Amino acid sequence: MSPDRPPRVPDDYDPADFVPFAVTVDLAVFTVRDGHLHVLLVERGEEPYRGHWALPGGFVRPRESAGQAARRELAEETGLSPDTVAGLRPEQLRTYSDPDRDPRMRVVSVAYTALLPDLPEPRGGGDAAQARWTRHDTGELGHLAFDHGRILADGRRRIGAKLEYTCLATAFCPPEFTLGELQQVYETVWGVTLDRPNFRRKVLTSPGFVEPVEGPPRRTGGRGKPAALYRAGTATALHPPLLRPEGRPTP
Amino acid sequence: MSPDRPPRVPDDYDPADFVPFAVTVDLAVFTVRDGHLHVLLVERGEEPYRGHWALPGGFVRPRESAGQAARRELAEETGLSPDTVAGLRPEQLRTYSDPDRDPRMRVVSVAYTALLPDLPEPRGGGDAAQARWTRHDTGELGHLAFDHGRILADGRRRIGAKLEYTCLATAFCPPEFTLGELQQVYETVWGVTLDRPNFRRKVLTSPGFVEPVEGPPRRTGGRGKPAALYRAGTATALHPPLLRPEGRPTP
DNA sequence: TCCTTAATGGTCAGGTTGACTATAAAGGTG
DNA sequence: CACCTTTATAGTCAACCTGACCATTAAGGA
């Protein structure tokens, strides 16, 4: 698997200015489980940071884009089919390029976020050791490898913000879900509690956010009145947005 | 200017998987001039795309981050001092990594956006030919080099969205400005007209957006009642946001 | 049967927005 | 100079949205 065209130094720059970089992708994959935000982590099997937890990811191959690499790594790491992963539409977060972020060499990493419905317990299929869902809130995740702690924090802030003005929250839910489940996504990611009737009103009056499923309702856990089921609608943006309480953006 | 540490292939991957990439930055620099959105472009002096217009940018050097490269290139291209450029805080847009985006070799480009107050006519100082402000709306800018047309479109969409929920618009204005000038920033970027009293009320009741300047007002162009002057406030976010009309996000 | 839980259907006051009218203060024009 | 145009500023009013509530329904558990 060598590159189709060998890389050449561009001729309109001083060759001394050109350095080969390695380019990787890193994935901040979130899910909501038991009312807590979880993130997919792998345990590193090699130095540096052997034994530390890290975000799943890997090198971009010669003939693929960073987005393709992200989808490939996500499929390898979770054991999900490529089709399923493509439907998750991993979204580019930002690129990390500090010269010293990897002690081995100059590595530039394009980070992605992805949102999974719920606990398809990962089979560690990729390069590293097992992949595991880890609670994001507790101190359970110590110091991550490289600058992955920063990437993870940036990813969490981004998805929190996107919940406000997009319909992204449905990506955390299974194909059919109750409004209670959808509300719990917001409450979990934002770390707040929302008024149930108000949340319901907002969601149902936002055109295209959700659409009702015909047929009998299901009971969530047995307790309480059975809830109606909804599917994700066709809308992608939320106008006006669903602002989080206090008007205080996560810093 | 050779790298401090020669790049090495990471030992936990098949060497065939590792390809050296070139990493560049590209800058989408906007300003508002005569009520029109302008973007900073340079004319390419070499193949490929010789004679085409392109975004300013260049290679990331061995010991600098992409952000540092963006600030350096912006200073070179505009002739502004590094201090001034640092104050502009170029913001990362996204990374473009299509394998065929540069016909010469494998180049991954980290794109940035920057907002300038007004027409400091650039002196073409950098590598390429002259840098020029070009109107963004007209067909004046034909096909840009590489995938720069797409980068430019992404950048415009991003700043349009950020005007809604941040105080970014003041970055388009000189240190002291009138509310009419601030409003024209919104109208120009969004391509709409806004009600003047309503815009005024919204800005003045948003804490920290702008703060009044003591002293006599100035007249903008001579015509009309003199307007009061304001400075950018300390706030960075806008809660609640200033949504654009029609509730229709730029697609 | 009663209690608890969760879903759903309402009301109501306050805040924000969009549409609109009115007034003030400048320059330009006859 | 009177008068018009232009721009800034002040204010009104209804529609809409939101947050804080209260009430009812329908399930399971004790």
PDB file of N, CA and C in Angstrom, chain B residues 71-131:
ATOM      1  N   ARG B  71      -0.981  33.014  11.537  1.00  0.00           N
ATOM      2  CA  ARG B  71      -0.705  34.399  11.919  1.00  0.00           C
ATOM      3  C   ARG B  71       0.507  34.937  11.152  1.00  0.00           C
ATOM      4  N   ARG B  72       1.516  34.114  10.962  1.00  0.00           N
ATOM      5  CA  ARG B  72       2.693  34.557  10.220  1.00  0.00           C
ATOM      6  C   ARG B  72       2.329  34.890   8.775  1.00  0.00           C
ATOM      7  N   GLU B  73       1.575  34.009   8.147  1.00  0.00           N
ATOM      8  CA  GLU B  73       1.210  34.250   6.756  1.00  0.00           C
ATOM      9  C   GLU B  73       0.329  35.486   6.622  1.00  0.00           C
ATOM     10  N   LEU B  74      -0.558  35.655   7.577  1.00  0.00           N
ATOM     11  CA  LEU B  74      -1.440  36.823   7.504  1.00  0.00           C
ATOM     12  C   LEU B  74      -0.636  38.107   7.625  1.00  0.00           C
ATOM     13  N   ALA B  75       0.345  38.114   8.508  1.00  0.00           N
ATOM     14  CA  ALA B  75       1.185  39.295   8.649  1.00  0.00           C
ATOM     15  C   ALA B  75       1.982  39.544   7.367  1.00  0.00           C
ATOM     16  N   GLU B  76       2.540  38.483   6.801  1.00  0.00           N
ATOM     17  CA  GLU B  76       3.312  38.643   5.567  1.00  0.00           C
ATOM     18  C   GLU B  76       2.436  39.159   4.437  1.00  0.00           C
ATOM     19  N   GLU B  77       1.224  38.635   4.377  1.00  0.00           N
ATOM     20  CA  GLU B  77       0.373  38.923   3.213  1.00  0.00           C
ATOM     21  C   GLU B  77      -0.241  40.322   3.290  1.00  0.00           C
ATOM     22  N   THR B  78      -0.550  40.767   4.490  1.00  0.00           N
ATOM     23  CA  THR B  78      -1.221  42.053   4.615  1.00  0.00           C
ATOM     24  C   THR B  78      -0.266  43.182   4.957  1.00  0.00           C
ATOM     25  N   GLY B  79       0.935  42.863   5.400  1.00  0.00           N
ATOM     26  CA  GLY B  79       1.850  43.912   5.822  1.00  0.00           C
ATOM     27  C   GLY B  79       1.537  44.446   7.205  1.00  0.00           C
ATOM     28  N   LEU B  80       0.562  43.858   7.877  1.00  0.00           N
ATOM     29  CA  LEU B  80       0.247  44.282   9.237  1.00  0.00           C
ATOM     30  C   LEU B  80       1.311  43.750  10.197  1.00  0.00           C
ATOM     31  N   SER B  81       1.451  44.431  11.326  1.00  0.00           N
ATOM     32  CA  SER B  81       2.429  43.983  12.307  1.00  0.00           C
ATOM     33  C   SER B  81       1.957  42.700  12.968  1.00  0.00           C
ATOM     34  N   PRO B  82       2.889  41.874  13.406  1.00  0.00           N
ATOM     35  CA  PRO B  82       2.496  40.625  14.098  1.00  0.00           C
ATOM     36  C   PRO B  82       1.597  40.895  15.290  1.00  0.00           C
ATOM     37  N   ASP B  83       1.830  42.001  15.991  1.00  0.00           N
ATOM     38  CA  ASP B  83       0.980  42.314  17.134  1.00  0.00           C
ATOM     39  C   ASP B  83      -0.459  42.544  16.691  1.00  0.00           C
ATOM     40  N   THR B  84      -0.616  43.315  15.635  1.00  0.00           N
ATOM     41  CA  THR B  84      -1.959  43.566  15.128  1.00  0.00           C
ATOM     42  C   THR B  84      -2.628  42.265  14.719  1.00  0.00           C
ATOM     43  N   VAL B  85      -1.877  41.443  14.001  1.00  0.00           N
ATOM     44  CA  VAL B  85      -2.441  40.181  13.530  1.00  0.00           C
ATOM     45  C   VAL B  85      -2.842  39.297  14.705  1.00  0.00           C
ATOM     46  N   ALA B  86      -2.016  39.288  15.759  1.00  0.00           N
ATOM     47  CA  ALA B  86      -2.350  38.476  16.924  1.00  0.00           C
ATOM     48  C   ALA B  86      -3.678  38.932  17.520  1.00  0.00           C
ATOM     49  N   GLY B  87      -3.934  40.235  17.485  1.00  0.00           N
ATOM     50  CA  GLY B  87      -5.191  40.750  18.009  1.00  0.00           C
ATOM     51  C   GLY B  87      -6.385  40.331  17.180  1.00  0.00           C
ATOM     52  N   LEU B  88      -6.143  39.999  15.931  1.00  0.00           N
ATOM     53  CA  LEU B  88      -7.249  39.596  15.065  1.00  0.00           C
ATOM     54  C   LEU B  88      -7.709  38.176  15.383  1.00  0.00           C
ATOM     55  N   ARG B  89      -6.851  37.413  16.059  1.00  0.00           N
ATOM     56  CA  ARG B  89      -7.193  36.059  16.457  1.00  0.00           C
ATOM     57  C   ARG B  89      -7.802  35.260  15.307  1.00  0.00           C
ATOM     58  N   PRO B  90      -6.989  34.922  14.311  1.00  0.00           N
ATOM     59  CA  PRO B  90      -7.511  34.061  13.247  1.00  0.00           C
ATOM     60  C   PRO B  90      -8.072  32.783  13.865  1.00  0.00           C
ATOM     61  N   GLU B  91      -9.205  32.359  13.373  1.00  0.00           N
ATOM     62  CA  GLU B  91      -9.903  31.236  13.989  1.00  0.00           C
ATOM     63  C   GLU B  91      -9.938  30.052  13.048  1.00  0.00           C
ATOM     64  N   GLN B  92      -9.667  28.891  13.585  1.00  0.00           N
ATOM     65  CA  GLN B  92      -9.624  27.710  12.733  1.00  0.00           C
ATOM     66  C   GLN B  92     -11.007  27.402  12.177  1.00  0.00           C
ATOM     67  N   LEU B  93     -11.046  27.177  10.866  1.00  0.00           N
ATOM     68  CA  LEU B  93     -12.309  26.892  10.183  1.00  0.00           C
ATOM     69  C   LEU B  93     -12.512  25.379  10.093  1.00  0.00           C
ATOM     70  N   ARG B  94     -11.746  24.723   9.279  1.00  0.00           N
ATOM     71  CA  ARG B  94     -11.716  23.277   9.236  1.00  0.00           C
ATOM     72  C   ARG B  94     -10.540  22.857   8.368  1.00  0.00           C
ATOM     73  N   THR B  95     -10.334  21.549   8.261  1.00  0.00           N
ATOM     74  CA  THR B  95      -9.174  21.020   7.553  1.00  0.00           C
ATOM     75  C   THR B  95      -9.634  20.294   6.306  1.00  0.00           C
ATOM     76  N   TYR B  96      -8.919  20.534   5.222  1.00  0.00           N
ATOM     77  CA  TYR B  96      -9.269  19.971   3.925  1.00  0.00           C
ATOM     78  C   TYR B  96      -8.192  18.966   3.534  1.00  0.00           C
ATOM     79  N   SER B  97      -8.618  17.758   3.243  1.00  0.00           N
ATOM     80  CA  SER B  97      -7.648  16.667   3.106  1.00  0.00           C
ATOM     81  C   SER B  97      -7.955  15.743   1.946  1.00  0.00           C
ATOM     82  N   ASP B  98      -8.731  16.196   0.984  1.00  0.00           N
ATOM     83  CA  ASP B  98      -8.989  15.349  -0.166  1.00  0.00           C
ATOM     84  C   ASP B  98      -7.666  14.946  -0.807  1.00  0.00           C
ATOM     85  N   PRO B  99      -7.509  13.660  -1.149  1.00  0.00           N
ATOM     86  CA  PRO B  99      -6.213  13.211  -1.674  1.00  0.00           C
ATOM     87  C   PRO B  99      -5.798  13.925  -2.954  1.00  0.00           C
ATOM     88  N   ASP B 100      -6.769  14.427  -3.710  1.00  0.00           N
ATOM     89  CA  ASP B 100      -6.436  15.031  -4.999  1.00  0.00           C
ATOM     90  C   ASP B 100      -6.585  16.546  -5.000  1.00  0.00           C
ATOM     91  N   ARG B 101      -6.593  17.153  -3.821  1.00  0.00           N
ATOM     92  CA  ARG B 101      -6.856  18.588  -3.809  1.00  0.00           C
ATOM     93  C   ARG B 101      -5.673  19.397  -4.328  1.00  0.00           C
ATOM     94  N   ASP B 102      -4.485  18.821  -4.309  1.00  0.00           N
ATOM     95  CA  ASP B 102      -3.322  19.474  -4.907  1.00  0.00           C
ATOM     96  C   ASP B 102      -2.698  18.483  -5.890  1.00  0.00           C
ATOM     97  N   PRO B 103      -2.594  18.839  -7.163  1.00  0.00           N
ATOM     98  CA  PRO B 103      -2.112  17.869  -8.148  1.00  0.00           C
ATOM     99  C   PRO B 103      -0.642  17.508  -7.972  1.00  0.00           C
ATOM    100  N   ARG B 104       0.098  18.304  -7.206  1.00  0.00           N
ATOM    101  CA  ARG B 104       1.532  18.036  -7.113  1.00  0.00           C
ATOM    102  C   ARG B 104       1.847  16.916  -6.127  1.00  0.00           C
ATOM    103  N   MET B 105       1.164  16.949  -4.984  1.00  0.00           N
ATOM    104  CA  MET B 105       1.524  16.013  -3.929  1.00  0.00           C
ATOM    105  C   MET B 105       0.390  15.970  -2.923  1.00  0.00           C
ATOM    106  N   ARG B 106       0.596  15.205  -1.892  1.00  0.00           N
ATOM    107  CA  ARG B 106      -0.428  15.062  -0.881  1.00  0.00           C
ATOM    108  C   ARG B 106      -0.317  16.222   0.107  1.00  0.00           C
ATOM    109  N   VAL B 107      -1.268  17.150   0.045  1.00  0.00           N
ATOM    110  CA  VAL B 107      -1.243  18.331   0.896  1.00  0.00           C
ATOM    111  C   VAL B 107      -2.517  18.382   1.720  1.00  0.00           C
ATOM    112  N   VAL B 108      -2.344  18.485   3.019  1.00  0.00           N
ATOM    113  CA  VAL B 108      -3.475  18.697   3.920  1.00  0.00           C
ATOM    114  C   VAL B 108      -3.429  20.148   4.369  1.00  0.00           C
ATOM    115  N   SER B 109      -4.561  20.836   4.260  1.00  0.00           N
ATOM    116  CA  SER B 109      -4.552  22.260   4.567  1.00  0.00           C
ATOM    117  C   SER B 109      -5.508  22.575   5.713  1.00  0.00           C
ATOM    118  N   VAL B 110      -4.999  23.291   6.690  1.00  0.00           N
ATOM    119  CA  VAL B 110      -5.811  23.758   7.805  1.00  0.00           C
ATOM    120  C   VAL B 110      -6.253  25.175   7.478  1.00  0.00           C
ATOM    121  N   ALA B 111      -7.546  25.376   7.330  1.00  0.00           N
ATOM    122  CA  ALA B 111      -8.068  26.682   6.916  1.00  0.00           C
ATOM    123  C   ALA B 111      -8.450  27.512   8.134  1.00  0.00           C
ATOM    124  N   TYR B 112      -8.238  28.819   8.009  1.00  0.00           N
ATOM    125  CA  TYR B 112      -8.561  29.772   9.070  1.00  0.00           C
ATOM    126  C   TYR B 112      -9.413  30.892   8.495  1.00  0.00           C
ATOM    127  N   THR B 113     -10.230  31.482   9.352  1.00  0.00           N
ATOM    128  CA  THR B 113     -10.912  32.714   8.985  1.00  0.00           C
ATOM    129  C   THR B 113     -10.371  33.844   9.841  1.00  0.00           C
ATOM    130  N   ALA B 114     -10.362  35.050   9.286  1.00  0.00           N
ATOM    131  CA  ALA B 114      -9.984  36.239  10.036  1.00  0.00           C
ATOM    132  C   ALA B 114     -10.843  37.390   9.553  1.00  0.00           C
ATOM    133  N   LEU B 115     -11.134  38.314  10.479  1.00  0.00           N
ATOM    134  CA  LEU B 115     -11.997  39.449  10.179  1.00  0.00           C
ATOM    135  C   LEU B 115     -11.215  40.727  10.390  1.00  0.00           C
ATOM    136  N   LEU B 116     -11.162  41.571   9.371  1.00  0.00           N
ATOM    137  CA  LEU B 116     -10.424  42.829   9.478  1.00  0.00           C
ATOM    138  C   LEU B 116     -11.391  43.997   9.501  1.00  0.00           C
ATOM    139  N   PRO B 117     -11.031  45.050  10.254  1.00  0.00           N
ATOM    140  CA  PRO B 117     -11.918  46.195  10.360  1.00  0.00           C
ATOM    141  C   PRO B 117     -12.206  46.830   9.015  1.00  0.00           C
ATOM    142  N   ASP B 118     -11.196  47.383   8.377  1.00  0.00           N
ATOM    143  CA  ASP B 118     -11.483  48.031   7.110  1.00  0.00           C
ATOM    144  C   ASP B 118     -10.209  48.315   6.353  1.00  0.00           C
ATOM    145  N   LEU B 119     -10.225  48.020   5.118  1.00  0.00           N
ATOM    146  CA  LEU B 119      -9.279  48.353   4.077  1.00  0.00           C
ATOM    147  C   LEU B 119      -7.901  48.850   4.481  1.00  0.00           C
ATOM    148  N   PRO B 120      -7.127  48.107   5.214  1.00  0.00           N
ATOM    149  CA  PRO B 120      -5.714  48.437   5.203  1.00  0.00           C
ATOM    150  C   PRO B 120      -5.159  47.825   3.928  1.00  0.00           C
ATOM    151  N   GLU B 121      -5.139  48.626   2.835  1.00  0.00           N
ATOM    152  CA  GLU B 121      -4.805  48.050   1.523  1.00  0.00           C
ATOM    153  C   GLU B 121      -3.537  47.223   1.640  1.00  0.00           C
ATOM    154  N   PRO B 122      -3.596  45.963   1.287  1.00  0.00           N
ATOM    155  CA  PRO B 122      -2.462  45.073   1.532  1.00  0.00           C
ATOM    156  C   PRO B 122      -1.286  45.409   0.623  1.00  0.00           C
ATOM    157  N   ARG B 123      -0.125  45.252   1.181  1.00  0.00           N
ATOM    158  CA  ARG B 123       1.058  45.297   0.322  1.00  0.00           C
ATOM    159  C   ARG B 123       1.435  43.834   0.094  1.00  0.00           C
ATOM    160  N   GLY B 124       1.548  43.469  -1.145  1.00  0.00           N
ATOM    161  CA  GLY B 124       1.849  42.069  -1.433  1.00  0.00           C
ATOM    162  C   GLY B 124       3.252  41.745  -0.969  1.00  0.00           C
ATOM    163  N   GLY B 125       3.354  41.245   0.244  1.00  0.00           N
ATOM    164  CA  GLY B 125       4.685  41.042   0.795  1.00  0.00           C
ATOM    165  C   GLY B 125       5.151  39.601   0.713  1.00  0.00           C
ATOM    166  N   GLY B 126       4.227  38.707   0.597  1.00  0.00           N
ATOM    167  CA  GLY B 126       4.567  37.297   0.726  1.00  0.00           C
ATOM    168  C   GLY B 126       5.144  36.707  -0.540  1.00  0.00           C
ATOM    169  N   ASP B 127       4.964  35.408  -0.639  1.00  0.00           N
ATOM    170  CA  ASP B 127       5.564  34.667  -1.729  1.00  0.00           C
ATOM    171  C   ASP B 127       4.924  35.048  -3.063  1.00  0.00           C
ATOM    172  N   ALA B 128       3.607  35.025  -3.083  1.00  0.00           N
ATOM    173  CA  ALA B 128       2.895  35.124  -4.346  1.00  0.00           C
ATOM    174  C   ALA B 128       2.912  36.562  -4.864  1.00  0.00           C
ATOM    175  N   ALA B 129       2.143  36.777  -5.888  1.00  0.00           N
ATOM    176  CA  ALA B 129       2.041  38.115  -6.467  1.00  0.00           C
ATOM    177  C   ALA B 129       1.312  39.018  -5.486  1.00  0.00           C
ATOM    178  N   GLN B 130       0.713  40.079  -5.994  1.00  0.00           N
ATOM    179  CA  GLN B 130       0.035  41.035  -5.134  1.00  0.00           C
ATOM    180  C   GLN B 130      -1.191  40.412  -4.464  1.00  0.00           C
ATOM    181  N   ALA B 131      -1.457  40.900  -3.247  1.00  0.00           N
ATOM    182  CA  ALA B 131      -2.686  40.531  -2.568  1.00  0.00           C
ATOM    183  C   ALA B 131      -3.686  41.658  -2.774  1.00  0.00           C
TER     184      ALA B 131
END
